[in-house]
Structures are given as structure tokens and as C-alpha cells.
mmCIF file of C-alpha atoms in Angstrom:
data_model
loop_
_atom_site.group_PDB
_atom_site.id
_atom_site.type_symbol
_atom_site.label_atom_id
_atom_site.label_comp_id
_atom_site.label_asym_id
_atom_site.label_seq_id
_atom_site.Cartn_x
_atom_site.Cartn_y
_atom_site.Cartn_z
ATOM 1 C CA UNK A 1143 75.485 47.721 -186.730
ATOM 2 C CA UNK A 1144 76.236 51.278 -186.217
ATOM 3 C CA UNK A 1145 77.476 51.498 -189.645
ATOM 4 C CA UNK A 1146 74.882 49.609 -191.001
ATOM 5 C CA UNK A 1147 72.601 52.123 -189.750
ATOM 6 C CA UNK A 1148 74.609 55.253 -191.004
ATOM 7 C CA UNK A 1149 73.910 54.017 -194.487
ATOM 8 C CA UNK A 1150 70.808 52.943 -194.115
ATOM 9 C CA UNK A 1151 70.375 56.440 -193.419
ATOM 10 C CA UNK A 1152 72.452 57.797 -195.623
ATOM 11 C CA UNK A 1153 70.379 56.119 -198.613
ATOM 12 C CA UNK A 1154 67.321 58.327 -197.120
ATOM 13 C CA UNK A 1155 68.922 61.065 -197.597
ATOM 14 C CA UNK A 1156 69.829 60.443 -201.213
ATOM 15 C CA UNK A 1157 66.366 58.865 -202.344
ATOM 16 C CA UNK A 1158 65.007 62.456 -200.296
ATOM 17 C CA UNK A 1159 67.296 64.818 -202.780
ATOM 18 C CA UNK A 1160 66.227 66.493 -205.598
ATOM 19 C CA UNK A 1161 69.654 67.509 -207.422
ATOM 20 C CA UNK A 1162 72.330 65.562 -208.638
ATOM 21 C CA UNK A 1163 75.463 67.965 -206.832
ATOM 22 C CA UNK A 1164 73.759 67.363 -203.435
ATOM 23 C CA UNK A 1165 73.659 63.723 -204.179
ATOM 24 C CA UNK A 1166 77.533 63.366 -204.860
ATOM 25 C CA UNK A 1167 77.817 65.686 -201.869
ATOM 26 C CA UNK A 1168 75.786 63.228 -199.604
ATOM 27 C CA UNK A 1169 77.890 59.978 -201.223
ATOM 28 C CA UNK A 1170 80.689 61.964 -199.697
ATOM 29 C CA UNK A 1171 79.673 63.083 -196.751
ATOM 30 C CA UNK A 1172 79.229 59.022 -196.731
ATOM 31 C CA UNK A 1173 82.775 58.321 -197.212
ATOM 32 C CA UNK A 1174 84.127 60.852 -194.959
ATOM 33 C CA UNK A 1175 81.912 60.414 -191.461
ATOM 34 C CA UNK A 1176 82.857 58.993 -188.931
ATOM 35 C CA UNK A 1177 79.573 57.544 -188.099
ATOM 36 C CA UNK A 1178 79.906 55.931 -191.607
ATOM 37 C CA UNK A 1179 83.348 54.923 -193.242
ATOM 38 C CA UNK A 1180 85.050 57.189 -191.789
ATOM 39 C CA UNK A 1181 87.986 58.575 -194.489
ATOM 40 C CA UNK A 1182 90.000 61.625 -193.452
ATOM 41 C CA UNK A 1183 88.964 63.032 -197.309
ATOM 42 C CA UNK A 1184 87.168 61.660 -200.314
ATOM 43 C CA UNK A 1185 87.311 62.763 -204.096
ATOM 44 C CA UNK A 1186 84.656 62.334 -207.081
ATOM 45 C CA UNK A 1187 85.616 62.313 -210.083
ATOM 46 C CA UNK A 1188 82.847 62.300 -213.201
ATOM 47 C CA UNK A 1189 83.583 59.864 -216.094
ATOM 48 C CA UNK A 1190 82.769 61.663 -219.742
ATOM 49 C CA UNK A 1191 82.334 58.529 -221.469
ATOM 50 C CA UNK A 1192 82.853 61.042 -225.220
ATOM 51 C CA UNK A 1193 86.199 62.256 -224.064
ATOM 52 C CA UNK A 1194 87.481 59.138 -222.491
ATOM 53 C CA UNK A 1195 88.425 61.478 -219.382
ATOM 54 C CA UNK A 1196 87.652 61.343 -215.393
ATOM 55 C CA UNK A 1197 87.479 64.828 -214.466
ATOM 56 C CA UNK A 1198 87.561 66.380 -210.714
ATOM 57 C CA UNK A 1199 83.960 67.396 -209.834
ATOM 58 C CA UNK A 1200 83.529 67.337 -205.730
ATOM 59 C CA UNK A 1201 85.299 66.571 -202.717
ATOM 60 C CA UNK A 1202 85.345 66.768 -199.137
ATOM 61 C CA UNK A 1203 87.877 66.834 -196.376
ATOM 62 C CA UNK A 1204 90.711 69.294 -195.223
ATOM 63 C CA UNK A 1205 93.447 70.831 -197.209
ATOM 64 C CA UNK A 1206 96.686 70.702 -195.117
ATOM 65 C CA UNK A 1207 97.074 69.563 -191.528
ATOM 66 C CA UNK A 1208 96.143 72.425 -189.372
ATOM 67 C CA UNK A 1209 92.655 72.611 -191.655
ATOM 68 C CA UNK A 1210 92.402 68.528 -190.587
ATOM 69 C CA UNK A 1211 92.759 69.491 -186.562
ATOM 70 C CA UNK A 1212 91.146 71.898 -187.091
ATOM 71 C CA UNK A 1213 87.550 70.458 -188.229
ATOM 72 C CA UNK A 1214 88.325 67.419 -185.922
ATOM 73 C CA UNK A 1215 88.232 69.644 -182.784
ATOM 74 C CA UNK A 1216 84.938 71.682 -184.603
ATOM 75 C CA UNK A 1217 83.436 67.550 -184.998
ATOM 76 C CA UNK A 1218 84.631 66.780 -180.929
ATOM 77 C CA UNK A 1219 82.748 69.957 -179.771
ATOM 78 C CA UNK A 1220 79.520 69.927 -181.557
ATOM 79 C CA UNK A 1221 79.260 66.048 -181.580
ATOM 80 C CA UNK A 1222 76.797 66.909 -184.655
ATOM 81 C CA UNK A 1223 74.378 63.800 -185.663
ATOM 82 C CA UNK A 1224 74.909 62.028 -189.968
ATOM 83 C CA UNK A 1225 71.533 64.302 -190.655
ATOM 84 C CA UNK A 1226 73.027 67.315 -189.493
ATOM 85 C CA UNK A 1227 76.254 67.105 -190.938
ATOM 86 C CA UNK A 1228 74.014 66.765 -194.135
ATOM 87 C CA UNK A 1229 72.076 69.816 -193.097
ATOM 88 C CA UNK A 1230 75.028 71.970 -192.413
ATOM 89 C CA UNK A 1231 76.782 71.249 -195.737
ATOM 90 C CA UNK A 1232 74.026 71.624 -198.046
ATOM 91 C CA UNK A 1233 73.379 74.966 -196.285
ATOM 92 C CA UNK A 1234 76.708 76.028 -197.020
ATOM 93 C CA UNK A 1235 78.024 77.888 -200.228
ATOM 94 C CA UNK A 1236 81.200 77.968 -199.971
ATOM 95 C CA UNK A 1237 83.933 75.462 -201.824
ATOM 96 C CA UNK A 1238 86.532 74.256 -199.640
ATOM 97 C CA UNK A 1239 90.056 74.759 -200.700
ATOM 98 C CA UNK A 1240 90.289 70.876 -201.493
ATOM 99 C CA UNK A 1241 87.228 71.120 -203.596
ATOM 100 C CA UNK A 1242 88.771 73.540 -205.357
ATOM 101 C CA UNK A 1243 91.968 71.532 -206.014
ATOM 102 C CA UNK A 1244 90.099 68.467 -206.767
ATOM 103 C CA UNK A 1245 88.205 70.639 -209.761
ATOM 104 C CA UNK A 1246 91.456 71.371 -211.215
ATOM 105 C CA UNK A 1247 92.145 67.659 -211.875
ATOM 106 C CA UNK A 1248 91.401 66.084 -215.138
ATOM 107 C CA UNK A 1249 93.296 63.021 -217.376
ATOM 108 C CA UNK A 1250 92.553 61.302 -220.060
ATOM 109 C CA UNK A 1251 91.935 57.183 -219.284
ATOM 110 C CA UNK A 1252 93.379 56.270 -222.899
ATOM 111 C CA UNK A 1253 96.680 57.339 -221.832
ATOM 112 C CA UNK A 1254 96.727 55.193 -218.635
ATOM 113 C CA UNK A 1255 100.441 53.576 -218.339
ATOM 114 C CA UNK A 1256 100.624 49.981 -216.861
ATOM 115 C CA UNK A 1257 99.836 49.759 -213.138
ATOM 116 C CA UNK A 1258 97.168 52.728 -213.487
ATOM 117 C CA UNK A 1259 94.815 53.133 -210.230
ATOM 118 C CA UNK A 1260 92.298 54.553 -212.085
ATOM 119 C CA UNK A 1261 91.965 52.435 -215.335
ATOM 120 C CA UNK A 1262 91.725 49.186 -212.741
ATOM 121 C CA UNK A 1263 88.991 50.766 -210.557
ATOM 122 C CA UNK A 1264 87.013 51.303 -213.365
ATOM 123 C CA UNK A 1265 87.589 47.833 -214.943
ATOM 124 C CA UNK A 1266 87.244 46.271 -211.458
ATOM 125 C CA UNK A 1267 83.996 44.889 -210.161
ATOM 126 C CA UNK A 1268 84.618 46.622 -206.709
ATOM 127 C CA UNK A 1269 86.500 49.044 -204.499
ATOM 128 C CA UNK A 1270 90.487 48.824 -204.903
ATOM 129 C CA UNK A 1271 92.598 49.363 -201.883
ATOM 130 C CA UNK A 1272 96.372 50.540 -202.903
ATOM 131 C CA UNK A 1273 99.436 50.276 -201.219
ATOM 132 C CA UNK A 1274 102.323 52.435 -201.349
ATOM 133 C CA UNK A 1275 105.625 49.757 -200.835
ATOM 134 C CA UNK A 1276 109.012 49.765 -202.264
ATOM 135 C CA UNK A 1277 108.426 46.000 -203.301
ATOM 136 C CA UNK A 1278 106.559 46.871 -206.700
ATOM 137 C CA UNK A 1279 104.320 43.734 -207.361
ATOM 138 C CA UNK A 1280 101.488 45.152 -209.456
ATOM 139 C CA UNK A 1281 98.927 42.039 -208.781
ATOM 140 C CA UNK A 1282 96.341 41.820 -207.421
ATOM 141 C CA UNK A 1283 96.009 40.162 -203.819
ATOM 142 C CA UNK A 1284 92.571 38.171 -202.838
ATOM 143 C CA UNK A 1285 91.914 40.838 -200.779
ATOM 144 C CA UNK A 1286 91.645 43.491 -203.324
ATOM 145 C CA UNK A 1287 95.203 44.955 -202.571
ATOM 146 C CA UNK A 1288 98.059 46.392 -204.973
ATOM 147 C CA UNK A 1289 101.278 47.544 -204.029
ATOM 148 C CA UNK A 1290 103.494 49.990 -205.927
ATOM 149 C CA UNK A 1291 106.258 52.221 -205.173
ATOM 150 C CA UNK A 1292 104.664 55.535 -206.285
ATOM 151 C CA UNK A 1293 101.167 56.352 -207.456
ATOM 152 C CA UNK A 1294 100.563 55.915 -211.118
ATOM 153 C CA UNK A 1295 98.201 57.832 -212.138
ATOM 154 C CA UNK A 1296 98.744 61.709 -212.338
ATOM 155 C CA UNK A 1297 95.253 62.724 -210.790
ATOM 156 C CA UNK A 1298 96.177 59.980 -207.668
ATOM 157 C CA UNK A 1299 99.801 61.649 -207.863
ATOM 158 C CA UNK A 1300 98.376 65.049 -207.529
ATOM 159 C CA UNK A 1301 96.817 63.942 -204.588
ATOM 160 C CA UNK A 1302 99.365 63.035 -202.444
ATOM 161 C CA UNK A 1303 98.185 60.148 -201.020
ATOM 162 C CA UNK A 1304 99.357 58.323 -197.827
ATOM 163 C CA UNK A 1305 100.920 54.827 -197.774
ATOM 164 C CA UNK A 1306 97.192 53.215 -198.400
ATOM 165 C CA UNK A 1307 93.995 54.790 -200.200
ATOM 166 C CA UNK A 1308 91.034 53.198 -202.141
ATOM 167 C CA UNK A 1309 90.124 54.021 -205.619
ATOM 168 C CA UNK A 1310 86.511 52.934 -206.550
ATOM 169 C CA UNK A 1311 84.409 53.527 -209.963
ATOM 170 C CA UNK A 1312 80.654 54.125 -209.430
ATOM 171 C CA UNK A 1313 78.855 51.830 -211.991
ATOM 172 C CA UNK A 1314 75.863 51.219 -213.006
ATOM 173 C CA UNK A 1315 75.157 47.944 -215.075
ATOM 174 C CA UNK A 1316 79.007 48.119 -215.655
ATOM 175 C CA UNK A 1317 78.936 51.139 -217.348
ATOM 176 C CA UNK A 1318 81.263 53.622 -215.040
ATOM 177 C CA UNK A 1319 79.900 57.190 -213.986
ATOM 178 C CA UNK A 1320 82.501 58.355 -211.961
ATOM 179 C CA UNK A 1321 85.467 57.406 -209.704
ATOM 180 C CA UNK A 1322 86.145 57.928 -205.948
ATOM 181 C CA UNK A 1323 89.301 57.871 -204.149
ATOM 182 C CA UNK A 1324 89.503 58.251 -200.767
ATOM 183 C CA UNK A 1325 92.103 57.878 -198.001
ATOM 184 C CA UNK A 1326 93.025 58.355 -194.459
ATOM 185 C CA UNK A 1327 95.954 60.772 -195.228
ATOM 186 C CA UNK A 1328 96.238 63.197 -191.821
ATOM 187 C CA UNK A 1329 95.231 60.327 -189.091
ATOM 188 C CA UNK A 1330 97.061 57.792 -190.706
ATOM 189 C CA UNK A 1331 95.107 55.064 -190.274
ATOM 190 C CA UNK A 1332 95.000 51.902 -192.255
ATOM 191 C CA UNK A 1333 92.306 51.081 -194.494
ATOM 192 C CA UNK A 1334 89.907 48.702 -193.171
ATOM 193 C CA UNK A 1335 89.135 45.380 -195.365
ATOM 194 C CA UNK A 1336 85.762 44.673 -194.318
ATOM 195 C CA UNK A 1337 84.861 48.272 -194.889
ATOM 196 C CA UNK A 1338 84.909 47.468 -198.740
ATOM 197 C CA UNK A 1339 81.952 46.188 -198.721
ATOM 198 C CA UNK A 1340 80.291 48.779 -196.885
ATOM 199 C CA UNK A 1341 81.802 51.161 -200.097
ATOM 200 C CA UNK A 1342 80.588 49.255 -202.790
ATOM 201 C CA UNK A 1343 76.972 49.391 -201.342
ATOM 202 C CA UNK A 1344 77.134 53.301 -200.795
ATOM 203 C CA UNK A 1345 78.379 53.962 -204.302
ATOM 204 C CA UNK A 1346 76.083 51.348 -205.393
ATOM 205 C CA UNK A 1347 73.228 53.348 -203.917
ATOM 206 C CA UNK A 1348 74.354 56.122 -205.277
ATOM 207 C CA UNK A 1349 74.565 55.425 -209.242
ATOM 208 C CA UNK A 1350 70.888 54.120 -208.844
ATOM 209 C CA UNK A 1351 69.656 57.600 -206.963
ATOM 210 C CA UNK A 1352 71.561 59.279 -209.732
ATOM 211 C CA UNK A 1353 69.754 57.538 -212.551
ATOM 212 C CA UNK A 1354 66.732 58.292 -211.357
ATOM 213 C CA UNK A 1355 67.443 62.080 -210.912
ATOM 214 C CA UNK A 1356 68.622 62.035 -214.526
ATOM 215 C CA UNK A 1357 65.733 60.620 -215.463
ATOM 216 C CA UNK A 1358 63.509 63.457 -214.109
ATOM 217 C CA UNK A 1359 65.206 65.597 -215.131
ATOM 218 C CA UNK A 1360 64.753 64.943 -218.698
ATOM 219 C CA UNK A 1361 61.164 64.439 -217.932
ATOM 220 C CA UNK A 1362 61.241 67.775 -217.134
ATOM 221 C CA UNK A 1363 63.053 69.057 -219.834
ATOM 222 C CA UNK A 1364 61.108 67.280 -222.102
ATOM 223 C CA UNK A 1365 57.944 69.408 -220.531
ATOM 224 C CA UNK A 1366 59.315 72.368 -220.970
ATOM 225 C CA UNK A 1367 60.744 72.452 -224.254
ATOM 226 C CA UNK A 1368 59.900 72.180 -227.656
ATOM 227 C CA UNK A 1369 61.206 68.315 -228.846
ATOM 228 C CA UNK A 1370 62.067 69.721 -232.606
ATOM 229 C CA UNK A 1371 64.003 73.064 -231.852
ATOM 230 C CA UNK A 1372 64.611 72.527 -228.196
ATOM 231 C CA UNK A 1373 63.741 75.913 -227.418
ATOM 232 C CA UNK A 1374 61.029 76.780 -225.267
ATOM 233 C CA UNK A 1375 57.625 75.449 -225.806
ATOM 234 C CA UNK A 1376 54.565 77.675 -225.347
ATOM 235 C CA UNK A 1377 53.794 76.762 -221.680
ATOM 236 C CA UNK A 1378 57.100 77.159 -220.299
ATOM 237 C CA UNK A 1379 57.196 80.933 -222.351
ATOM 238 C CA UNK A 1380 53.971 82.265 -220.934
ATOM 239 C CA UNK A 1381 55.161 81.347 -217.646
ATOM 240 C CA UNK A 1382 58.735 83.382 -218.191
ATOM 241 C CA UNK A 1383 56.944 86.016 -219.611
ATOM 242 C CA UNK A 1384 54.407 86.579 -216.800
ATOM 243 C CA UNK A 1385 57.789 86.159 -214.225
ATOM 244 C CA UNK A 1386 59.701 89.245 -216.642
ATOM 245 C CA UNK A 1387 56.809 91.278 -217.117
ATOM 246 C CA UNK A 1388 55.936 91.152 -212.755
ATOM 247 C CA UNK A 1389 60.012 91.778 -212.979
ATOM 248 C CA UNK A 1390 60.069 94.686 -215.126
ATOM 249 C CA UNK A 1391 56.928 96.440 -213.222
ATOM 250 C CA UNK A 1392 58.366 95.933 -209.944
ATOM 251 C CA UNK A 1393 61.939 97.327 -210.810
ATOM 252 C CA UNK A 1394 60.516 99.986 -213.730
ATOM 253 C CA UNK A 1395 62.420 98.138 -216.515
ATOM 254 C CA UNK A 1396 61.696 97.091 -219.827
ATOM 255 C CA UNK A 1397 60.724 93.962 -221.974
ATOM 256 C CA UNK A 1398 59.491 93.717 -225.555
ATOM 257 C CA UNK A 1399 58.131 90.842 -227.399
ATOM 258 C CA UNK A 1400 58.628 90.038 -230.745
ATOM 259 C CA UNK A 1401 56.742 87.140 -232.732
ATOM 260 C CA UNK A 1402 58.510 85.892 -235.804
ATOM 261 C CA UNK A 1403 57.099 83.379 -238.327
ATOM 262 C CA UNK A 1404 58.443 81.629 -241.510
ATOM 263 C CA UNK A 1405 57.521 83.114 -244.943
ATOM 264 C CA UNK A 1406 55.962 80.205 -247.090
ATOM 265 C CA UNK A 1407 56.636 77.527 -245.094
ATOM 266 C CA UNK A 1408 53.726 75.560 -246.009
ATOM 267 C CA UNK A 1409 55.375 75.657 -249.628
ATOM 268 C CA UNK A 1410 58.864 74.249 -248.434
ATOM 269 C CA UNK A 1411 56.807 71.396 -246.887
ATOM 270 C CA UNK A 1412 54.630 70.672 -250.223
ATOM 271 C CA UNK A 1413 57.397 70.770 -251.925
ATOM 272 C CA UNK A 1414 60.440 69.369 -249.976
ATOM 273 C CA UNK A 1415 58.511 66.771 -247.314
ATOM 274 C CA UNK A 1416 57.896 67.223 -243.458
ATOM 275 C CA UNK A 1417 61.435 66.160 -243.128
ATOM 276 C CA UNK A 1418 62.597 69.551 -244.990
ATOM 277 C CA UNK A 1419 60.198 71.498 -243.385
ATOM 278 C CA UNK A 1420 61.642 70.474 -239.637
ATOM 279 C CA UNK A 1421 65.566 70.758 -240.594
ATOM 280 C CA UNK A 1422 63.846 74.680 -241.484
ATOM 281 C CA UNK A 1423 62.759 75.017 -238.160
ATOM 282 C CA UNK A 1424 65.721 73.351 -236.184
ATOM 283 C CA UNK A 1425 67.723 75.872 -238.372
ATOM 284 C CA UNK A 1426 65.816 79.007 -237.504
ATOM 285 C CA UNK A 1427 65.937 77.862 -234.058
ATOM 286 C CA UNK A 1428 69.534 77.716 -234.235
ATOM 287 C CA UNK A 1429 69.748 81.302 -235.863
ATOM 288 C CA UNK A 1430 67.903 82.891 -233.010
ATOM 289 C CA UNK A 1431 69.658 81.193 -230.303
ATOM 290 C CA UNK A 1432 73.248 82.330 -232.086
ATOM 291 C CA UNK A 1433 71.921 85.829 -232.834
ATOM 292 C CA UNK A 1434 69.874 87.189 -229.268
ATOM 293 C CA UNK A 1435 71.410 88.157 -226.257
ATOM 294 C CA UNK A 1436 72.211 84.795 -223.808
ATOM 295 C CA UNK A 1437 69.156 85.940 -221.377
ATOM 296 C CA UNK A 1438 66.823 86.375 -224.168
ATOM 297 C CA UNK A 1439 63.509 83.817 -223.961
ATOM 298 C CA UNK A 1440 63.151 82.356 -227.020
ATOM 299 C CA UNK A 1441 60.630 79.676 -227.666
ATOM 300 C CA UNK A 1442 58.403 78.114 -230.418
ATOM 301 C CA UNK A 1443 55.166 79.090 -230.322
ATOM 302 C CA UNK A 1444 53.541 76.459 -232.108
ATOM 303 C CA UNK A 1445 53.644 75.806 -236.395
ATOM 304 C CA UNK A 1446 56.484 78.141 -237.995
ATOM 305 C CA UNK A 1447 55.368 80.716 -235.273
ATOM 306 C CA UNK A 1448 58.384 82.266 -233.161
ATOM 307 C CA UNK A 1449 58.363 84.195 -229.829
ATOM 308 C CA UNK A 1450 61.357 85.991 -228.600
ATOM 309 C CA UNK A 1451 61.082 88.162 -225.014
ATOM 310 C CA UNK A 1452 63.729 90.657 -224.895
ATOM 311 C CA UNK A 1453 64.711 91.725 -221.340
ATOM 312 C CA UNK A 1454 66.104 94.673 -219.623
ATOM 313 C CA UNK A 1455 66.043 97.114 -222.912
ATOM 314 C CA UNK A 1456 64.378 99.879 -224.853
ATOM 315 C CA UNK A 1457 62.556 100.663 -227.777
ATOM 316 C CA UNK A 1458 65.388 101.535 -229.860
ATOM 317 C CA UNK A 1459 67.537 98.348 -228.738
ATOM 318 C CA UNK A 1460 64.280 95.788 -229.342
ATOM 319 C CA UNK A 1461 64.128 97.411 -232.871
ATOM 320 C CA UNK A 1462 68.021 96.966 -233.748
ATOM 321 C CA UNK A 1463 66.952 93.338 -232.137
ATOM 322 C CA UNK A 1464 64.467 92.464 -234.410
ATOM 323 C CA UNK A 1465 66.400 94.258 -237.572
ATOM 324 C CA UNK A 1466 69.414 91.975 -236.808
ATOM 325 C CA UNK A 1467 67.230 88.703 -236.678
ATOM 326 C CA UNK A 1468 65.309 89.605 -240.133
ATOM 327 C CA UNK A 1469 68.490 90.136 -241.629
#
């Protein structure tokens, strides 16, 4: 019941956030309180379905074993509650030193040798508990167990797990988003089996919260840029510009605007089709994104009209600016 409870109120928490990193930062906090699963540390790792690669993206628990008394004397004394662990840790920007290692952690799957934790999570339909034994028997027990001498795969290797740790792919409708591996490496403990279930429902919870912040966000790309170029569309500029030019009053700097339109672009339409006439404007999109400064605002005004706001410059810079873009 009491863990029932913890995710029940972890899922709050997720469906509450706004941003995917504090959602994979919540999942975790999941997997490593003790009012919830309970694992000394717990790694995500993101699956790029183009590259075929899981690659280290968050993590949380200690580093070495004096960082693991350490935070379990910090948890004795402030007996904090699931919500305020939350709290604390979105509060906090700082990267622990296993975060840090985790992010240096990448493999490609396609390369996976026989007996690879991470290629059977993700073809699994569940959480995967391994065991380290000198026995190698590489199947797979009714319980969900494997034993193998050594781990397998080099981002479990780099690791260092303990005898026992669980390797679990976040799905959703089969198709895997990520990985997480977990263990109980500075207590000790064993893994518990009825626990699984308890994983699958957290991860579970979390691919659905994640497609739905994906999702809004792009609905809200979509509102703020132009669908054609992908640059900024006219609402989103006039809002950027008001925000510069407040900016540039209240710190006595600079901005320029420049508006740029095509010559004869009706013609190129008449005479090449609509489809010509929007690989023109994708192109000059392109051009000004490759030739203005990175903080430049650059947006499509509307037509074959073009509005660049330079920031932070003078009157000699904006003209060497727009010079360099006519040419």
C-alpha cells in the first residue's frame, strides 16, 4: 500500500510537469526513493531510433561510497516527504558527479554481442532483472532472471554493477524511448521480484506523460513558427522585438531591423508553380539562418517578405549585415 501510494503520487507529479528533463528526473526520483522502489541509483538512457544508439541522458544516485553514506545520513536527518524530494531536486542546478558519468555513456544497439542486457530490455515486454554468477546460462528464468558471469554490454560494464541490477526499456506501443538500469550497488540488497511490476507501471506512466509533453510542444512550435521556412512567424517576431527593443532601452544598447523581400517572385511562381515558388522561400530561409549571427531573430513576415532583428550592434555592423545577406 505504501508503495502503491508513492506512485500514485508520483504520476501527479508527472501529469503536473511542464518539461520533458523534469519528467525523466521525477521517473527517477521514482526508482531511487525509498518511499517508492527504493534503488541505491538509477540511469536513463534515451533511444535515437536514426542512429540505432541508447545514449546516457540523466541519472540519480551517489558516485562512490562515502557520497552513498553520505546522502543516506542527509535522507535519516531530514526524513523529507516523495513531494519534497521532488521539490528539492528540481530546485537544484547542479549535475551530480554520476549524472555526469552517465552523460558520457553512449553505444550503438546494432553492435550488441549475444547475451546483451540492453538489446533484451528493449526487445522484452517488461523489466529484466540480471544476475552476476559464474554459472553462465544466458536464458531466461520465469521470473524474468538472467545470469552471466560479467556484464555484456559496455554501457552496463561501465557501470559497475553489483551482483543483481534491472535493465528496463520505456515503451510506448512497443516502440522503445529509452532504457533504465538501476541497481542496489552500495547497500547491497537484492532485487525484489514483486517490485517488477511496480517498475513497469512507473515507466509505463512515464512514456505516456512524455508523449503528451511532446505533443505540446510541437503545438507550440507549430504557433510560433512559420510551417514553410520554419523561421519565425509574424506573431512570435513582434513579440521578440518588443522584448529586444525594452532590452536595448533599459541597458542603452542597440538593435536594427532590416526587412528583406524577394525580387520577382510573383514571376518564379507564374512561371515555375507554387511548388517552385516555396523551395525559393525554404532556400532564402536557409541563407539567412546560415549567414546572421546565431542570436539574430529572423522570421517571415508574411508573402516573400523577410524580417531580420539584429541585436547588440551598431550602425556600421547592421550595414556590413545587410551587405553580406544581399550579396
Amino acid at each position: 500500500a505504501p508503495r502503491q501510494d508513492a506512485l500514485r503520487r508520483l504520476t501527479r507529479a508527472m501529469l503536473e510537469t511542464q518539461s520533458i528533463e523534469r519528467l525523466r528526473q521525477i521517473t527517477l526520483l521514482g526508482m531511487t526513493s525509498s518511499a517508492a522502489l527504493g534503488f541505491d541509483r538509477a540511469a536513463l538512457f534515451i533511444h535515437d531510433e536514426e542512429a540505432r544508439a541508447v545514449v546516457g541522458s540523466s541519472a540519480i544516485g551517489p558516485f562512490d561510497d562515502d557520497e552513498a553514506h553520505g546522502l543516506w545520513e542527509a535522507i535519516e536527518l531530514h526524513d523529507k516527504t516523495l513531494e519534497e524530494l521532488i521539490a528539492d531536486h528540481m530546485a537544484s542546478d547542479t549535475e551530480s558527479r554520476f549524472e555526469v558519468f552517465v552523460r558520457t555513456l553512449e553505444y550503438d544497439v546494432d553492435t550488441a554481442k549475444p547475451g546483451d542486457e540492453v538489446a533484451a530490455a528493449l526487445a522484452a515486454s517488461g523489466p529484466l532483472v540480471f544476475t552476476r554468477s559464474l554459472r553462465s546460462s544466458g536464458a531466461l528464468a520465469a521470473s524474468g532472471l538472467f545470469t552471466m558471469p560479467q556484464p555484456v554490454s559496455p554501457v552496463i560494464a561501465a557501470l559497475e554493477p553489483p551482483e543483481e541490477f534491472l535493465v528496463s526499456a520505456i515503451k510506448l506501443r512497443g516502440k522503445p524511448l529509452g532504457v533504465v538500469v538501476a541497481d542496489n550497488r552500495y547497500s547491497r540488497a537484492p532485487i525484489e521480484r514483486e517490485a517488477l511490476g511496480a517498475v513497469g507501471f512507473l515507466l509505463d506512466a512515464s512514456a505516456l506523460v512524455l508523449e503528451n509533453l511532446r505533443l505540446l510542444e510541437s503545438v507550440e512550435t507549430l504557433a510560433r513558427h512559420d510551417g514553410l521556412t520554419g523561421l519565425f512567424n509574424r506573431r512570435e517576431f513582434e513579440t521578440r522585438m518588443q522584448e529586444e527593443q525594452s532590452r536595448a532601452q533599459r541597458l542603452g544598447s542597440q538593435c536594427a531591423l532590416l526587412l528583406l523581400d524577394v525580387d520577382h517572385f510573383k514571376a518564379v511562381n507564374d512561371e515555375h508553380g507554387a511548388r517552385a515558388g516555396d523551395e525559393l522561400l525554404q532556400m532564402v530561409g536557409v541563407l539567412l539562418r546560415s549567414t546572421l549571427r546565431a542570436h539574430d531573430i529572423v522570421a517571415r513576415f508574411g508573402g516573400d517578405v523577410f524580417a531580420v532583428l539584429v541585436t547588440d550592434t551598431t550602425a556600421e555592423q547592421v550595414s556590413a549585415i545587410a551587405r553580406r545577406v544581399g550579396a
